[in-house]
mmCIF file with all atom_site columns, C-alpha atoms in Angstrom:
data_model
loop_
_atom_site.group_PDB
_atom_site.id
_atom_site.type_symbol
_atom_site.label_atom_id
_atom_site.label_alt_id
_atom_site.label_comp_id
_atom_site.label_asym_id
_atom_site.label_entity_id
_atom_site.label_seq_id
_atom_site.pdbx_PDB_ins_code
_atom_site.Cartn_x
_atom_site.Cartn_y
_atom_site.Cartn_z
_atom_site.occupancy
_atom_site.B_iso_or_equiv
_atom_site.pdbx_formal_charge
_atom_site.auth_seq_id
_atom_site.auth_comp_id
_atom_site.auth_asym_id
_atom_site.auth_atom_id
_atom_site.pdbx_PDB_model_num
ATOM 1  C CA . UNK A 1 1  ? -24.787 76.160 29.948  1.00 0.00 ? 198 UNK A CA 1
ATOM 2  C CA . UNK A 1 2  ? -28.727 77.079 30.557  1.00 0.00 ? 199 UNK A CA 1
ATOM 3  C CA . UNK A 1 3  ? -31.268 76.073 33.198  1.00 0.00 ? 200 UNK A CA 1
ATOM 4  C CA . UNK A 1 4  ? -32.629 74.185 30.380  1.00 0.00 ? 201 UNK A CA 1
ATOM 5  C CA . UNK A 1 5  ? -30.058 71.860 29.980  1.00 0.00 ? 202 UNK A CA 1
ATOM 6  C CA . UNK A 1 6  ? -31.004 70.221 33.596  1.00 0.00 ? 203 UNK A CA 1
ATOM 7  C CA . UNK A 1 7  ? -34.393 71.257 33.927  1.00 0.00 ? 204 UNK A CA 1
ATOM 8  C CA . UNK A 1 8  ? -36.774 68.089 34.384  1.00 0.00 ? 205 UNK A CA 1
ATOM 9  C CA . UNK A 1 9  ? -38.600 68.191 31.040  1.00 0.00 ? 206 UNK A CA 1
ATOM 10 C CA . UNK A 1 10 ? -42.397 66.527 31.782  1.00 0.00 ? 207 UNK A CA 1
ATOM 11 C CA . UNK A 1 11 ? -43.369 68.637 34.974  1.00 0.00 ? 208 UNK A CA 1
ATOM 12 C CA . UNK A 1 12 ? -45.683 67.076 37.534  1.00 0.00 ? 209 UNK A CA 1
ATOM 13 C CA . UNK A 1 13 ? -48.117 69.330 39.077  1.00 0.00 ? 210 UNK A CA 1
ATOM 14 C CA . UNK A 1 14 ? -51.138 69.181 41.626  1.00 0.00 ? 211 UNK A CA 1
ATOM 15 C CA . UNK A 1 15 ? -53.921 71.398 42.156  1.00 0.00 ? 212 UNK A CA 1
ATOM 16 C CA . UNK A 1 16 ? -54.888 73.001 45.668  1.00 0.00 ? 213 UNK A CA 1
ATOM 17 C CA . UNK A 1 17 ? -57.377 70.788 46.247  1.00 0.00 ? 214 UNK A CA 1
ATOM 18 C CA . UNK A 1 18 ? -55.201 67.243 45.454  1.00 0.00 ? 215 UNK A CA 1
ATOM 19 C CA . UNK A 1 19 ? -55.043 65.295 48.995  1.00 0.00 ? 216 UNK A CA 1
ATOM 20 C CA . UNK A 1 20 ? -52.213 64.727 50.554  1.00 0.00 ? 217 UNK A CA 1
ATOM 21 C CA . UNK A 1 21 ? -52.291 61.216 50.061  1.00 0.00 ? 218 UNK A CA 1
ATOM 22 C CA . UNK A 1 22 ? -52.332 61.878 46.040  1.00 0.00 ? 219 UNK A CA 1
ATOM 23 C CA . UNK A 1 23 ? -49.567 64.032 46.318  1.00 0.00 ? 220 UNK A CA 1
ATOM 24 C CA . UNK A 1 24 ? -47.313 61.891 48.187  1.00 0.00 ? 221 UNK A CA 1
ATOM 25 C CA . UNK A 1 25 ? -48.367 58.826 45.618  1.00 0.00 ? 222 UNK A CA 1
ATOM 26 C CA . UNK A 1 26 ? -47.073 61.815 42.746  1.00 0.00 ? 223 UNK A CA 1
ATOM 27 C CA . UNK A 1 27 ? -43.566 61.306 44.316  1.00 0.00 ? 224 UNK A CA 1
ATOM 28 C CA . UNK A 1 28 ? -42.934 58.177 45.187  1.00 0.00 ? 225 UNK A CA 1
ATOM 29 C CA . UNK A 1 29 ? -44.360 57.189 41.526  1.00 0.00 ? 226 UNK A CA 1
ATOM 30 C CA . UNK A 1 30 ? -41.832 60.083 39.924  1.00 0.00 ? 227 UNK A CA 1
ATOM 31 C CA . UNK A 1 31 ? -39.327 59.599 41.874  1.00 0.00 ? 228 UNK A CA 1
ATOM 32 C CA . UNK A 1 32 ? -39.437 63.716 43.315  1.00 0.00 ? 229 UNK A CA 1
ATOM 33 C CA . UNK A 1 33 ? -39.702 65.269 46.343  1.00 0.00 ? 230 UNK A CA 1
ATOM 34 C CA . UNK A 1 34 ? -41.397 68.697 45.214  1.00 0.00 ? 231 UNK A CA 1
ATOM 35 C CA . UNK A 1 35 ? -44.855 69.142 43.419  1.00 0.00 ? 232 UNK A CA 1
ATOM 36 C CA . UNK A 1 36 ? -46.018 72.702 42.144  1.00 0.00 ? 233 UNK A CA 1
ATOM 37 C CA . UNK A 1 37 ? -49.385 73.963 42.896  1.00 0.00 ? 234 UNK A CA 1
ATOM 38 C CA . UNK A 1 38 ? -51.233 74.970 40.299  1.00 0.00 ? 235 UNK A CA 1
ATOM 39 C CA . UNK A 1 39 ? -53.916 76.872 39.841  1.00 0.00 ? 236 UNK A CA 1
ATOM 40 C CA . UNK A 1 40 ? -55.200 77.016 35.941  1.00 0.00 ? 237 UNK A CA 1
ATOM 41 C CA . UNK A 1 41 ? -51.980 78.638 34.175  1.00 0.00 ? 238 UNK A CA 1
ATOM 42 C CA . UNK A 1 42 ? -50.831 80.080 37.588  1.00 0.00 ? 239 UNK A CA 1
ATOM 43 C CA . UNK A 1 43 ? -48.548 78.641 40.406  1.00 0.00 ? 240 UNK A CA 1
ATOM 44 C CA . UNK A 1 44 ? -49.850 79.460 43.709  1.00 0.00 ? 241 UNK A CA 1
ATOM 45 C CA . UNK A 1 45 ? -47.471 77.315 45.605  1.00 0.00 ? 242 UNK A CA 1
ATOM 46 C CA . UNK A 1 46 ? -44.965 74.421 46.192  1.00 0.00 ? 243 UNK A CA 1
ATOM 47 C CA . UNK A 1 47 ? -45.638 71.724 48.390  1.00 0.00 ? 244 UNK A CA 1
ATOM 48 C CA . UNK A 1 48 ? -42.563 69.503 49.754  1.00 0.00 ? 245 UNK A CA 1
ATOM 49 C CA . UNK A 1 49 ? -41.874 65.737 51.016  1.00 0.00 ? 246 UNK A CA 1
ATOM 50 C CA . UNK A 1 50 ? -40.650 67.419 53.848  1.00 0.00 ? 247 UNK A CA 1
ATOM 51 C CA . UNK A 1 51 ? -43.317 69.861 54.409  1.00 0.00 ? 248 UNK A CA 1
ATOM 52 C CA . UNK A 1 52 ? -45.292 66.720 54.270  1.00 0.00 ? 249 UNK A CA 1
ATOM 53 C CA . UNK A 1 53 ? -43.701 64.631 56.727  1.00 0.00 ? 250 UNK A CA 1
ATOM 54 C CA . UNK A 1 54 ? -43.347 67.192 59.226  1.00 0.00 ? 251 UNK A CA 1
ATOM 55 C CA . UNK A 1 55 ? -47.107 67.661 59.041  1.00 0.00 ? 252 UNK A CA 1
ATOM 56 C CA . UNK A 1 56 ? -47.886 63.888 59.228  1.00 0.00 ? 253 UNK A CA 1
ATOM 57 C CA . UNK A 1 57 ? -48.380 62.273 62.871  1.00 0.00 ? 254 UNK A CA 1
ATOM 58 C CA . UNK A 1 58 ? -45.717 60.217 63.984  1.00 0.00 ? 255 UNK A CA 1
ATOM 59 C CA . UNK A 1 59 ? -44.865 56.452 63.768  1.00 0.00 ? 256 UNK A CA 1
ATOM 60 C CA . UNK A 1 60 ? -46.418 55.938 67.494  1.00 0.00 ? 257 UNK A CA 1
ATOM 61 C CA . UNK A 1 61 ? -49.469 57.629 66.291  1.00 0.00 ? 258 UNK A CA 1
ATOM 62 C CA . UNK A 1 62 ? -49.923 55.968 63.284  1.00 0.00 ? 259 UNK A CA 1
ATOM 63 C CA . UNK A 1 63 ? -50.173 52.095 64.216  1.00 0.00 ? 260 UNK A CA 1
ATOM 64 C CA . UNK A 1 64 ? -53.318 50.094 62.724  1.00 0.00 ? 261 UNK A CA 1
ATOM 65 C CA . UNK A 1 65 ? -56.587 50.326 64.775  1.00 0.00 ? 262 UNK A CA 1
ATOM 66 C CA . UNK A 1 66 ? -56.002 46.908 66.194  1.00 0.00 ? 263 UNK A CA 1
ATOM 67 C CA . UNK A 1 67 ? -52.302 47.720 67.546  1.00 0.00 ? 264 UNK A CA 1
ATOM 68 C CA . UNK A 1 68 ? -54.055 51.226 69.382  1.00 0.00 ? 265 UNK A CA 1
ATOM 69 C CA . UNK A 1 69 ? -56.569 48.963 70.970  1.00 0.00 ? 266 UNK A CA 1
ATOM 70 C CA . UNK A 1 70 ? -54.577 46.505 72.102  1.00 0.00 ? 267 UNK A CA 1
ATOM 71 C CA . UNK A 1 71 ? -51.999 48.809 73.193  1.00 0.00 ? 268 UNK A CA 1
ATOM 72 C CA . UNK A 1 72 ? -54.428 50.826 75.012  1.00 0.00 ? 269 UNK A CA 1
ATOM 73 C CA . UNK A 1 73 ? -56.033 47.621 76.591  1.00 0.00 ? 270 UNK A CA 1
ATOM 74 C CA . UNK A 1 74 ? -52.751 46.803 77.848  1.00 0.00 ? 271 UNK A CA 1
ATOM 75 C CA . UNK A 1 75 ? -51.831 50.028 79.602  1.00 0.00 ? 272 UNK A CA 1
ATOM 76 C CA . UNK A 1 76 ? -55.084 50.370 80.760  1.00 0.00 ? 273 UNK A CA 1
ATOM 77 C CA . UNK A 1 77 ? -54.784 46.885 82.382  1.00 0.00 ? 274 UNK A CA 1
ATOM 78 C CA . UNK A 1 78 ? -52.080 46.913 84.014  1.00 0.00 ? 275 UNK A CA 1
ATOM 79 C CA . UNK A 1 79 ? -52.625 50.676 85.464  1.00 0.00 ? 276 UNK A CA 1
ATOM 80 C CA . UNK A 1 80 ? -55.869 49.372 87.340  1.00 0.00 ? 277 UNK A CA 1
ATOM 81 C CA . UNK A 1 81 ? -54.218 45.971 88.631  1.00 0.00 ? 278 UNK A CA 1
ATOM 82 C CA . UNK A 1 82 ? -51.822 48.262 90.161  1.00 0.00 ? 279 UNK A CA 1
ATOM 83 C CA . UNK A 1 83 ? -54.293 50.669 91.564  1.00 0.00 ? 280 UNK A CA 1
ATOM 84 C CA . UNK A 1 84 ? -56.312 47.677 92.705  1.00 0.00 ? 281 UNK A CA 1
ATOM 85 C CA . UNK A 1 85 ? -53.382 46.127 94.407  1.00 0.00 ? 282 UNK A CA 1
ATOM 86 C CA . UNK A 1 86 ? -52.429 49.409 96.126  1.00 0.00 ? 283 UNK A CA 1
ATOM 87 C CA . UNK A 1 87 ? -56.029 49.781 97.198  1.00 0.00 ? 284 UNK A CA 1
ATOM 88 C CA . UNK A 1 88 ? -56.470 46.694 98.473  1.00 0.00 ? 285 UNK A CA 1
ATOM 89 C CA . UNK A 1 89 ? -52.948 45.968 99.734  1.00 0.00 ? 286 UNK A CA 1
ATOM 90 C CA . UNK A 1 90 ? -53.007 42.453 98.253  1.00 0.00 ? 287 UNK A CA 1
ATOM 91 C CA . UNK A 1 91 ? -49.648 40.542 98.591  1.00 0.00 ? 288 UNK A CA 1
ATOM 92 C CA . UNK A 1 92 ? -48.312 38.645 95.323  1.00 0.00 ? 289 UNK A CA 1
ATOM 93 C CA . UNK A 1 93 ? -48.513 35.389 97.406  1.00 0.00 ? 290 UNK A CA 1
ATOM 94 C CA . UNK A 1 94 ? -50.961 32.823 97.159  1.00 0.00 ? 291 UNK A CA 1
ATOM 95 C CA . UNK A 1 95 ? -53.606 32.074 99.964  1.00 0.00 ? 292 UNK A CA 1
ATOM 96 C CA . UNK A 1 96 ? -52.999 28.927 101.708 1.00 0.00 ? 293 UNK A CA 1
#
């Protein structure tokens, strides 16, 4: 029994300059979790899903534009009602 006998036959490589983003397409597409990097004839390095992910923000940071803003807008909110109410010592009851 050889290496050969389980080796994966087509390999899939990236360059040093392939984005992230191309990389992680590589993957998912060939169903892998490890890409060599190669330079010309040489490999210079190996580059990992899990390498990746620990690299990558995470889920909080990574919501669309419009979730930030409207989470932001939110928080934002309600921290200066507060402050306002504290300032001002205004009561939760209406005027009468």
């Amino acid at each position: 029994m050889s290496v050969a006998d389980y080796m994966t036959p087509r390999l899939v490589v990236v360059s040093p300059k392939t984005t992230i983003s191309v990389a992680v397409e590589l993957m998912k597409k060939n169903a892998i979790h490890r890409l060599p990097v190669m330079a010309g004839n040489r490999m210079v390095g190996l580059i990992t899903h899990g390498i990746i992910q620990r690299a990558m923000p995470s889920q909080a940071t990574s919501l669309s534009v419009y979730e930030l803003n409207y989470l932001l807008t939110y928080l934002l909110r309600r921290r200066w009602i507060k402050s306002w109410k504290r300032r001002f010592k205004l009561s939760q009851q209406p005027l009468s």
